[in-house]
Coordinates of C-alpha atoms and ligand atoms in Angstrom, one line a residue:
X185 CA 0.0 0.0 0.0
X186 CA 1.5 3.3 -1.1
X187 CA 0.9 6.1 1.5
X188 CA 2.2 9.6 1.7
X189 CA 4.6 8.6 4.6
X190 CA 6.5 5.9 2.7
X191 CA 7.1 8.1 -0.4
X192 CA 10.7 8.4 0.4
X193 CA 13.9 7.8 -1.6
X194 CA 17.2 6.2 -0.6
X195 CA 19.5 9.2 0.1
X196 CA 22.5 7.1 0.7
X197 CA 22.2 5.2 -2.6
X198 CA 21.8 8.5 -4.4
X199 CA 24.9 9.9 -2.7
X200 CA 27.0 6.7 -3.5
X201 CA 26.0 7.0 -7.1
X202 CA 27.0 10.6 -7.3
X203 CA 30.4 9.7 -5.8
X204 CA 30.9 6.8 -8.2
X205 CA 30.0 8.9 -11.2
X206 CA 32.5 11.6 -10.0
X207 CA 35.3 9.1 -10.3
X208 CA 35.0 9.3 -14.1
X209 CA 36.8 12.3 -15.6
X210 CA 38.4 13.6 -12.4
X211 CA 39.5 17.2 -12.3
X212 CA 42.6 18.5 -10.7
X213 CA 41.0 20.0 -7.6
X214 CA 38.4 17.5 -6.5
X215 CA 35.9 18.3 -9.2
X216 CA 35.4 16.9 -12.7
X217 CA 36.5 17.4 -16.2
X218 CA 34.0 15.3 -18.2
X219 CA 33.4 17.5 -21.2
X220 CA 30.8 16.5 -23.8
X221 CA 31.7 13.8 -26.4
X222 CA 35.1 12.9 -24.8
X223 CA 36.1 9.4 -23.8
X224 CA 35.2 10.3 -20.3
X225 CA 31.7 11.3 -21.4
X226 CA 31.4 7.9 -23.1
X227 CA 32.5 6.2 -19.9
X228 CA 29.9 8.1 -17.8
X229 CA 27.2 7.2 -20.3
X230 CA 28.1 3.5 -20.1
X231 CA 28.0 3.5 -16.3
X232 CA 24.6 5.3 -16.4
X233 CA 23.3 2.8 -18.8
X234 CA 24.4 -0.1 -16.6
X235 CA 22.5 1.4 -13.7
X236 CA 19.4 2.0 -15.9
X237 CA 19.6 -1.6 -17.1
X238 CA 19.6 -2.8 -13.5
X239 CA 16.5 -0.6 -12.8
X240 CA 14.7 -2.3 -15.8
X241 CA 14.7 0.8 -18.0
X242 CA 14.8 0.5 -21.8
X243 CA 17.1 2.9 -23.8
X244 CA 16.5 5.2 -26.8
X245 CA 19.2 7.4 -28.1
X246 CA 18.6 10.2 -30.6
X247 CA 20.8 11.6 -33.3
X248 CA 22.2 14.3 -31.0
X249 CA 23.3 11.7 -28.5
X250 CA 20.7 12.4 -25.9
X251 CA 19.8 9.2 -23.8
X252 CA 16.2 8.5 -23.0
X253 CA 15.7 5.6 -20.4
X254 CA 12.1 4.5 -20.1
X255 CA 10.2 3.0 -17.3
X256 CA 6.9 1.8 -18.8
X257 CA 3.5 3.1 -17.6
X258 CA 0.2 1.1 -17.4
X259 CA -1.6 3.1 -20.0
X260 CA -0.2 2.6 -23.5
X261 CA -1.8 5.8 -24.7
X262 CA -0.3 8.0 -21.9
X263 CA 2.6 10.3 -22.9
X264 CA 5.7 9.9 -20.8
X265 CA 6.9 12.2 -18.0
X266 CA 10.5 13.2 -18.7
X267 CA 12.9 13.8 -15.9
X268 CA 16.5 14.6 -16.3
X269 CA 19.5 16.9 -16.8
X270 CA 23.1 16.3 -18.0
X271 CA 26.2 14.3 -17.2
X272 CA 28.7 16.5 -19.0
X273 CA 30.7 19.0 -17.1
X274 CA 32.7 22.2 -17.5
X275 CA 36.5 21.7 -17.9
X276 CA 36.9 22.7 -14.3
X277 CA 33.4 21.6 -13.2
X278 CA 31.8 20.2 -10.1
X279 CA 30.4 16.8 -9.2
X280 CA 26.7 17.9 -9.0
X281 CA 25.9 20.4 -11.8
X282 CA 23.7 18.4 -14.0
X283 CA 24.7 15.0 -12.5
X284 CA 22.3 15.5 -9.5
X285 CA 19.4 15.9 -11.9
X286 CA 20.1 12.7 -13.9
X287 CA 21.0 10.6 -10.9
X288 CA 18.2 12.1 -8.8
X289 CA 15.8 11.0 -11.6
X290 CA 17.3 7.5 -11.6
X291 CA 17.0 7.4 -7.8
X292 CA 13.3 8.3 -8.2
X293 CA 12.8 5.4 -10.5
X294 CA 14.8 3.0 -8.3
X295 CA 12.6 4.0 -5.4
X296 CA 9.4 3.4 -7.4
X297 CA 10.8 -0.1 -8.1
X298 CA 11.5 -0.7 -4.4
X299 CA 8.1 0.5 -3.4
X300 CA 6.3 -1.5 -6.1
X301 CA 4.8 1.7 -7.5
X302 CA 3.1 1.6 -10.9
X303 CA 2.3 4.8 -12.8
X304 CA -0.2 5.5 -15.5
X305 CA 2.4 7.5 -17.5
X306 CA 5.8 6.1 -18.5
X307 CA 8.7 7.9 -16.9
X308 CA 11.8 8.7 -19.0
X309 CA 15.1 9.4 -17.3
X310 CA 17.0 11.7 -19.6
X311 CA 20.6 12.6 -20.1
X312 CA 20.8 15.6 -22.5
X313 CA 23.9 15.8 -24.6
X314 CA 26.2 18.8 -24.4
X315 CA 24.4 21.0 -21.9
X316 CA 27.5 22.8 -20.9
X317 CA 28.6 24.1 -24.3
X318 CA 32.2 24.4 -23.0
X319 CA 33.6 22.3 -25.8
X320 CA 31.0 22.9 -28.5
X321 CA 29.1 26.2 -28.1
X322 CA 26.4 27.0 -27.5
X323 CA 25.2 25.5 -24.2
X324 CA 22.1 23.4 -24.1
X325 CA 22.7 22.3 -27.7
X326 CA 20.9 19.0 -27.8
X327 CA 17.8 20.3 -26.1
X328 CA 17.7 23.3 -28.4
X329 CA 17.7 21.0 -31.4
X330 CA 15.0 18.8 -29.6
X331 CA 12.9 22.0 -29.2
X332 CA 13.4 23.0 -32.8
X333 CA 15.3 26.2 -31.9
X334 CA 18.5 25.1 -33.7
X335 CA 19.0 22.7 -36.6
X336 CA 20.8 19.4 -36.3
X337 CA 23.1 20.4 -39.2
X338 CA 24.1 23.5 -37.3
X339 CA 24.8 21.5 -34.2
X340 CA 26.9 18.9 -36.1
X341 CA 29.0 21.6 -37.6
X342 CA 30.0 23.1 -34.2
X343 CA 33.8 22.8 -33.6
X344 CA 36.0 22.5 -30.6
X345 CA 39.3 24.3 -30.2
X346 CA 41.0 21.5 -32.1
X347 CA 38.7 21.9 -35.0
X348 CA 36.8 18.6 -34.4
X349 CA 33.1 18.7 -35.1
X350 CA 30.2 17.7 -32.9
X351 CA 29.0 15.3 -35.5
X352 CA 32.3 13.5 -35.9
X353 CA 33.0 13.3 -32.2
X354 CA 29.5 11.9 -31.5
X355 CA 30.2 9.1 -34.0
X356 CA 33.7 8.5 -32.6
X357 CA 32.5 7.9 -29.1
X358 CA 29.8 5.6 -30.4
X359 CA 26.7 7.5 -29.1
X360 CA 25.0 8.7 -32.2
X361 CA 21.6 7.2 -31.9
X362 CA 19.1 6.5 -34.7
X363 CA 16.1 8.4 -33.3
X364 CA 15.1 11.5 -35.2
X365 CA 15.6 14.5 -32.7
X366 CA 12.5 16.1 -31.3
X367 CA 9.9 13.5 -32.4
X368 CA 9.2 12.4 -28.8
X369 CA 6.1 13.9 -27.3
X370 CA 6.3 14.8 -23.6
X371 CA 3.4 14.9 -21.1
X372 CA 5.7 17.0 -18.8
X373 CA 9.3 17.7 -18.0
X374 CA 10.9 18.0 -14.6
X375 CA 14.6 18.9 -13.9
X376 CA 16.4 18.8 -10.5
X377 CA 19.5 21.1 -10.4
X378 CA 21.8 22.7 -7.9
X379 CA 21.0 26.4 -7.6
X380 CA 24.4 27.7 -8.8
X381 CA 23.7 30.8 -6.8
X382 CA 23.8 31.8 -3.1
X383 CA 20.1 32.5 -2.3
X384 CA 18.8 29.3 -0.9
X385 CA 21.7 28.8 1.4
X386 CA 21.5 32.4 2.6
X387 CA 17.8 32.1 3.3
X388 CA 18.2 28.8 5.0
X389 CA 15.8 26.9 2.6
X390 CA 16.1 23.3 1.5
X391 CA 14.2 23.7 -1.8
X392 CA 13.9 26.2 -4.5
X393 CA 10.5 26.1 -6.3
X394 CA 11.5 27.5 -9.7
X395 CA 8.9 29.7 -11.3
X396 CA 10.8 31.3 -14.1
X397 CA 14.0 31.2 -16.1
X398 CA 15.6 34.5 -16.9
X399 CA 15.8 35.7 -20.5
X400 CA 19.0 37.2 -21.8
X401 CA 20.6 39.3 -24.4
X402 CA 24.3 39.2 -25.3
X403 CA 25.2 42.4 -27.1
X404 CA 28.6 42.4 -28.7
X405 CA 30.0 45.9 -29.0
X406 CA 32.7 46.9 -31.5
X407 CA 34.0 50.4 -30.8
X408 CA 36.3 52.0 -33.4
X409 CA 38.6 54.8 -32.4
X410 CA 42.1 55.8 -33.6
X411 CA 45.3 54.2 -32.6
X412 CA 47.7 56.9 -31.3
X413 CA 50.7 57.3 -29.0
X414 CA 49.6 57.6 -25.4
X415 CA 52.4 60.1 -24.6
X416 CA 52.5 62.5 -27.6
X417 CA 48.8 62.7 -28.5
X418 CA 47.1 65.8 -26.8
X419 CA 44.0 65.0 -24.8
X420 CA 41.7 67.0 -27.2
X421 CA 43.0 65.1 -30.2
X422 CA 42.3 61.6 -29.0
X423 CA 39.6 59.3 -30.4
X424 CA 39.8 56.8 -27.5
X425 CA 37.7 53.7 -27.9
X426 CA 38.8 52.6 -24.4
X427 CA 37.3 55.6 -22.8
X428 CA 34.0 55.0 -24.6
X429 CA 34.0 51.4 -23.3
X430 CA 34.6 52.6 -19.7
X431 CA 31.7 54.9 -19.9
X432 CA 29.5 52.2 -21.4
X433 CA 30.4 49.8 -18.6
X434 CA 29.4 52.4 -16.0
X435 CA 26.2 53.1 -17.9
X436 CA 25.3 49.3 -18.1
X437 CA 25.6 49.2 -14.3
X438 CA 23.3 52.2 -14.0
X439 CA 20.7 50.7 -16.3
X440 CA 20.7 47.4 -14.4
X441 CA 20.5 49.1 -11.0
X442 CA 17.6 51.2 -12.2
X443 CA 15.8 48.0 -13.3
X444 CA 15.9 46.5 -9.8
X445 CA 14.6 44.1 -8.6
X446 CA 14.6 41.3 -11.2
X447 CA 17.4 42.3 -13.6
X448 CA 21.2 42.0 -13.9
X449 CA 23.7 43.4 -16.3
X450 CA 27.4 43.4 -16.8
X451 CA 30.4 42.8 -19.0
X452 CA 32.5 39.6 -18.6
X453 CA 34.7 39.7 -21.8
X454 CA 36.6 42.5 -23.5
X455 CA 39.4 42.8 -26.0
X456 CA 41.6 45.9 -26.6
X457 CA 43.4 46.2 -29.8
X458 CA 46.3 46.4 -30.2
X459 CA 46.5 46.0 -26.4
X460 CA 49.8 47.7 -26.0
X461 CA 50.5 49.8 -23.0
X462 CA 51.5 53.0 -24.8
X463 CA 48.9 52.9 -27.6
X464 CA 45.4 54.2 -27.3
X465 CA 43.2 51.4 -28.5
X466 CA 41.9 51.7 -32.1
X467 CA 39.4 49.0 -31.5
X468 CA 37.6 47.6 -28.5
X469 CA 35.3 44.5 -28.6
X470 CA 33.2 43.5 -25.5
X471 CA 30.0 41.7 -24.7
X472 CA 27.3 43.1 -22.5
X473 CA 25.2 40.4 -20.8
X474 CA 21.8 41.5 -19.5
X475 CA 19.1 39.2 -18.0
X476 CA 15.6 39.4 -16.6
X477 CA 12.7 37.1 -16.1
X478 CA 10.5 40.0 -17.4
X479 CA 10.4 40.3 -21.2
X480 CA 9.4 44.0 -21.3
X481 CA 12.1 44.9 -18.8
X482 CA 14.7 42.9 -20.7
X483 CA 13.9 44.5 -24.0
X484 CA 13.6 47.9 -22.3
X485 CA 17.1 47.6 -20.9
X486 CA 18.5 46.6 -24.3
X487 CA 16.9 49.6 -26.0
X488 CA 18.2 52.0 -23.3
X489 CA 21.7 50.6 -23.4
X490 CA 21.9 50.8 -27.2
X491 CA 20.7 54.4 -27.3
X492 CA 22.9 55.7 -24.5
X493 CA 25.9 53.8 -25.9
X494 CA 25.3 55.6 -29.2
X495 CA 25.3 58.9 -27.5
X496 CA 28.4 58.2 -25.5
X497 CA 30.3 57.1 -28.6
X498 CA 29.1 60.1 -30.6
X499 CA 30.3 62.4 -27.9
X500 CA 33.9 61.0 -28.0
X501 CA 33.8 60.5 -31.8
X502 CA 34.1 56.7 -31.6
X503 CA 32.3 54.4 -34.0
X504 CA 29.8 52.0 -32.4
X505 CA 28.5 48.8 -33.8
X506 CA 26.2 46.5 -31.8
X507 CA 25.6 42.9 -32.7
X508 CA 23.1 40.8 -30.7
X509 CA 25.0 37.5 -30.6
X510 CA 22.9 35.6 -28.1
X511 CA 19.3 35.7 -26.9
X512 CA 16.8 33.7 -24.9
X513 CA 13.2 34.8 -24.1
X514 CA 12.3 34.5 -20.4
X515 CA 10.5 31.3 -19.5
X516 CA 7.5 31.0 -17.3
X517 CA 7.4 27.4 -16.0
X518 CA 4.0 25.5 -16.0
X519 CA 2.0 26.6 -12.9
X520 CA 0.6 23.2 -12.3
X521 CA 4.0 21.5 -12.2
X522 CA 5.4 24.4 -10.1
X523 CA 2.5 23.8 -7.7
X524 CA 3.4 20.0 -7.5
X525 CA 6.9 20.9 -6.5
X526 CA 5.7 23.3 -3.8
X527 CA 3.2 20.7 -2.5
X528 CA 5.8 18.0 -2.5
X529 CA 8.2 20.1 -0.4
X530 CA 5.4 20.9 2.0
X531 CA 4.2 17.3 2.4
X532 CA 7.8 16.2 3.0
X533 CA 8.4 18.9 5.6
X534 CA 11.2 20.7 3.7
X535 CA 11.5 24.5 3.9
X536 CA 11.1 26.1 0.5
X537 CA 10.9 29.4 -1.4
X538 CA 10.2 30.6 -5.0
X539 CA 13.2 31.0 -7.1
X540 CA 14.0 32.4 -10.6
X541 CA 16.7 30.4 -12.4
X542 CA 19.6 32.8 -13.2
X543 CA 21.3 30.4 -15.5
X544 CA 20.0 28.6 -18.6
X545 CA 19.0 24.9 -18.4
X546 CA 17.7 22.1 -20.6
X547 CA 14.3 22.7 -18.9
X548 CA 14.2 26.2 -20.5
X549 CA 14.2 24.5 -24.0
X550 CA 11.9 21.7 -22.9
X551 CA 9.4 24.3 -21.8
X552 CA 9.0 25.3 -25.5
X553 CA 7.5 21.9 -26.2
X554 CA 5.9 20.7 -23.0
X555 CA 4.8 21.8 -19.5
X556 CA 8.1 22.0 -17.6
X557 CA 9.6 23.1 -14.3
X558 CA 12.6 22.7 -12.1
X559 CA 13.5 21.8 -8.5
X560 CA 16.6 23.4 -7.0
X561 CA 18.6 22.6 -4.0
X562 CA 21.3 24.8 -2.4
X563 CA 25.0 24.7 -3.1
X564 CA 27.7 25.9 -0.7
X565 CA 28.4 29.7 -1.1
X566 CA 26.6 29.5 -4.4
X567 CA 29.8 28.3 -6.1
X568 CA 29.4 26.3 -9.4
X569 CA 31.3 25.9 -12.7
X570 CA 34.2 25.4 -10.3
X571 CA 35.8 22.3 -8.9
X572 CA 35.0 23.5 -5.4
X573 CA 31.3 23.1 -6.1
X574 CA 29.8 21.4 -3.0
X575 CA 26.4 20.3 -1.6
X576 CA 25.4 18.4 1.4
X577 CA 24.0 14.8 1.4
X578 CA 20.8 16.2 3.0
X579 CA 20.3 18.8 0.3
X580 CA 20.7 16.1 -2.4
X581 CA 18.3 13.9 -0.7
X582 CA 15.7 16.7 -0.2
X583 CA 15.9 17.7 -3.8
X584 CA 15.6 14.2 -5.1
X585 CA 12.7 13.4 -2.8
X586 CA 10.8 16.5 -3.9
X587 CA 11.4 15.5 -7.5
X588 CA 10.3 12.0 -6.8
X589 CA 7.0 13.1 -5.3
X590 CA 6.2 15.8 -7.9
X591 CA 6.9 13.4 -10.7
X592 CA 4.6 10.8 -9.1
X593 CA 1.9 13.4 -8.9
X594 CA 2.1 14.0 -12.7
X595 CA 2.7 10.4 -13.7
X596 CA -0.3 9.3 -11.6
X597 CA 0.2 6.3 -9.2
X598 CA -2.0 3.3 -10.2
X599 CA -3.2 1.5 -7.1
Ligands
ZN230 ZN1 23.9 22.3 -15.4

């Protein structure tokens, strides 16, 4: 008899699996280097498949290399509930980013087996290929093709720093499946992930109920000034692209602060040319990254930044070209699924709060084709994309338990 009280997972088994997976592709400082389509990625996939075989799941692999591991439901006409994340990591990544979501989904299925639970809808534990995008840009590549946002040809042509392509490397590691990408229909999609930010830990909450994912614009600026000697060029005769960049950086900060709360903006990358200490730069290239869960606010920030940047450059006499090189619309997750996550946390006695995902995730693309949401658990000091990434056993357990219960709500237990 399945009752609310015994709907628990095995937190130790989950933790042991996380630690065993972390042995594949070890980093240099306690984390992992298991980049997509490397030999280590293949090894991780094989281990994951072994565990899925033991849990009685059947495998499908699509032409992007995404793994779909199915636990059958009782109704042949019911669409599956997909639950997953990614096993690939950054070059200096942690043990939990992505991995917790895949192995948490596996633990949910293992627990259903232990408890003899049958569901109306099948459950598909999913390992999306190339979530990180560190080796082959952009991030969330396979889920973007799945959602029809990018084409498979485009994805196959992505190259790493050695000039190897996604398509060739996928074949080389033996994980190019035969399923056409994006043909699967989802009843719903859930993803458990570490927060990758400091809010849950600071607020002392076990669970983040994720309501939205931020949208973003990446605006690449190319400022054109005039190279000139820094010593012999009088101040009133300079066309200093570096000065324009500095004023734009300050302005981006002002625009983001004026849009509080619910917006961020900054610059993480810049190139001075010729980048010589006694030459005023003739060319400066940098990328402004602005994000908000609110579409109108996001687009308003972009418009203000572009018009004020044009005025700043005109004042100094610098040429200003702006190229939008990256964009996601904000995502509002499915209210019914979000409600299931909140209810699960409450029933299990875990403290929780609403959260907006600051980073992109496969769930953001899945949300284009199905009702979707995420569950988040804290990570120490908000550190992620870093080998020092850490979570506690209790956080992992709480996250997976909430995932388990919310998935059962959607997949419908058959008594
Ligand atoms: Zn991730």
